[in-house]
């Protein structure tokens, strides 16, 4: 088969740091069964409570967001779509006037909105509608009441969680400057997790902790040469670059999933702040003990079970690490839409040697591999889950992993529970 | 550009997917960017299909745009032909691919595949899902049956007198609103009539089945939004007449039976008398008296909205206060029907406009889509779902058709249930303060002692009453001063007694009562809405 869609294994060799640090990665091209970056709006609009996300796109974009997360709640949400139609395609100046009109209409309806994101889509990218100029123009009209920013969530440029990366990267230039030493936690997490983390940081002895994205548009974290940042999510490459261009420094750490990951993540900050080891231990010990005990109860259900990851959220590698090291699961294939070796260095070093990693996707080939491997549990998107269940496999839908609070000590068992439940359920139904 | 919060219909290529997914051996190659694969989950999650839709997406990315997206498309067509071995293929572009103009039809034709390959031209920036489904079905049937067409001018052979009549059921698709069960119900009805179902399409049909469509004596169009263009072409090309009555509701079902019987040359009497529908009797029975002239708002796709309005007004004795559709293709039919009910039709796919209309009309029952269900929930109105867009709830495990006599039963239950629930809710509210029924009391039929809250809290109420009386006096006195000191701002104020009396009105009409009373108060210069004013307004508005 000479097709361009065929799998091309490529060996990438980084520095040798053990585990999967220099493991070969199967890079594939073909049909990708993944969401585009617009999907991130579903959790971002809940997080920043006075922001509105206006997609400039097609009916498909509107339909995607509406269908993607099954969030058909039909309240008036803080997102919408300016649907491009035939008349807009006729001439560019026309499309800009139309956009101005739609934004004015929207802001008149929603005086509570303080931050408006114009979100680019595949059609707006292809017709080269310049949303950054549009954002500047509209900011001129609507400031100081509303700030207007733009980013692209288009499928031709972003995969699923990369939409959040693009959104946060767009926020970074607007962050106020400060040369005070502070810690910034970057990546959307549930409010309840943020509150836990803030309490833990205080107990550890780090009090100046800020979160990006903020809960309200005016609560932007400050950034400068003495800002140290910890990534809470593994998909924030552009945001990290933007923060570094403002002088911030990344603290290398694995991601705060599971007891081990969370401990190491907090430890990275504690080291930077020169927190004495006993103080650090004392601060995290109660939560860590709770989490360890809770995980021990779930381990028998997952120990030795074989798991296969289809690419989805870029959370796959940290999740695989957690499931393998803390719950004893065997990793058959760990697929990820995009592998950022630098941000995942600690994670890769913790993966068992010989783990099959794959990047990108050719969904038919991957399904063939999955069927051949006959895993006990498959982690995949919503389009694949029911068909695979019908074939007799047990699945965990990946999207739940971005909507559920999973980070930190007190969520470690919840996270393990997300993987144990489908297996438990299958046993119940078989009995 | 149109500001859209929620959409009633997806893009036209989703309509094409509904045709491909309904069939057993058709594959659709869609030139589309990464992300458009979301559409798979409509079928696998909402409809709970146990197979992936037979669709291959090219999922091109930005870096492909500079290169050869055309090659990407051709590879996808060739590869999916080899892998899935379909009997026919559909090829086309989604909204983004439409802009890059790769000519999917030409590229696929160049591969010279040994099966029919149908090119779909679905203008994404102009048309929507149902149109896309209709166009796809039409193009596919034309491609498969076109070569079988008799010479123009040749006459269709008469059916031999002893051969039972054969018909096709056209229109049911994947992701349809109760299509699965409607097909079963109508097939049963036809069997009773002695009419043979030749082909059902596209649902569960193969390409070979499509080839047999011309063998039938006539066509039944179950869903005009989807099957009308195909049936019209079959009429022109093969001289197959079409049954146009959509059998939703008892009246329409009887009409449908007569229409089919006339075409098939059979006697409809038995099928009409065998009616299993309890709905007409239930509607007549005295406990349904409270349904009389309930004010209903109807919104949905054209076919279901028309049928619902007819049932509501003729079979349940409701009053239609609003009728609308998001199907622009059926705007004229809806306008005509609305005229008959003495209301103005609402033709719109703007969810916000529909919401405003419902809020303004304050109907007692909303018959709509899942969108209207949420609108109604927010406005505190009872609602039943009559039409797509679909939701996982629209695929019940049980047999639950909309069409035929059983469909009429299902509809009776579905519509009356929210009204009964509203009544129950009201009764619960009324007895809220009863010593046996308050929230903390254990159910009396379980033998637990009924605790009297009033005795328990005996010390407090005295003070509470005093406070209430005092503030009430203050409120009642205040407006007099306001009138003296400042001109009235035109906004009436509720007195505590008035507000309390309003609370006794069932919650599902309370919103309307509040609105009417306030309007009355404004128009009559009533500054404080007392109990008297409330009843004055009630008398004013009673019809």
PDB file of N, CA and C in Angstrom, chain A residues 27 39 91 138 221 294 320 389 430:
ATOM      1  N   UNK A  27       4.334   6.957  14.743  1.00  0.00           N
ATOM      2  CA  UNK A  27       3.652   8.170  14.281  1.00  0.00           C
ATOM      3  C   UNK A  27       2.762   7.798  13.113  1.00  0.00           C
ATOM      4  N   UNK A  39     -13.872  22.439  21.189  1.00  0.00           N
ATOM      5  CA  UNK A  39     -14.522  21.700  22.270  1.00  0.00           C
ATOM      6  C   UNK A  39     -14.132  22.231  23.645  1.00  0.00           C
ATOM      7  N   UNK A  91     -17.385  38.629   0.059  1.00  0.00           N
ATOM      8  CA  UNK A  91     -16.313  39.627   0.168  1.00  0.00           C
ATOM      9  C   UNK A  91     -15.884  39.847   1.598  1.00  0.00           C
ATOM     10  N   UNK A 138     -12.625  45.667  17.584  1.00  0.00           N
ATOM     11  CA  UNK A 138     -13.777  45.582  18.479  1.00  0.00           C
ATOM     12  C   UNK A 138     -13.411  46.020  19.896  1.00  0.00           C
ATOM     13  N   UNK A 221      -3.800  36.608  36.856  1.00  0.00           N
ATOM     14  CA  UNK A 221      -2.566  36.488  37.631  1.00  0.00           C
ATOM     15  C   UNK A 221      -1.494  37.435  37.079  1.00  0.00           C
ATOM     16  N   UNK A 294      -7.154   5.101  50.030  1.00  0.00           N
ATOM     17  CA  UNK A 294      -8.301   4.994  49.117  1.00  0.00           C
ATOM     18  C   UNK A 294      -7.906   4.226  47.854  1.00  0.00           C
ATOM     19  N   UNK A 320      -1.514   6.941  31.994  1.00  0.00           N
ATOM     20  CA  UNK A 320      -0.926   5.610  31.863  1.00  0.00           C
ATOM     21  C   UNK A 320       0.112   5.389  32.963  1.00  0.00           C
ATOM     22  N   UNK A 389     -17.852  -1.478  22.765  1.00  0.00           N
ATOM     23  CA  UNK A 389     -18.598  -2.254  23.770  1.00  0.00           C
ATOM     24  C   UNK A 389     -19.396  -3.353  23.075  1.00  0.00           C
ATOM     25  N   UNK A 430     -22.580  -9.290  33.757  1.00  0.00           N
ATOM     26  CA  UNK A 430     -22.329 -10.661  33.300  1.00  0.00           C
ATOM     27  C   UNK A 430     -22.916 -11.659  34.298  1.00  0.00           C
TER      28      UNK A 430
END
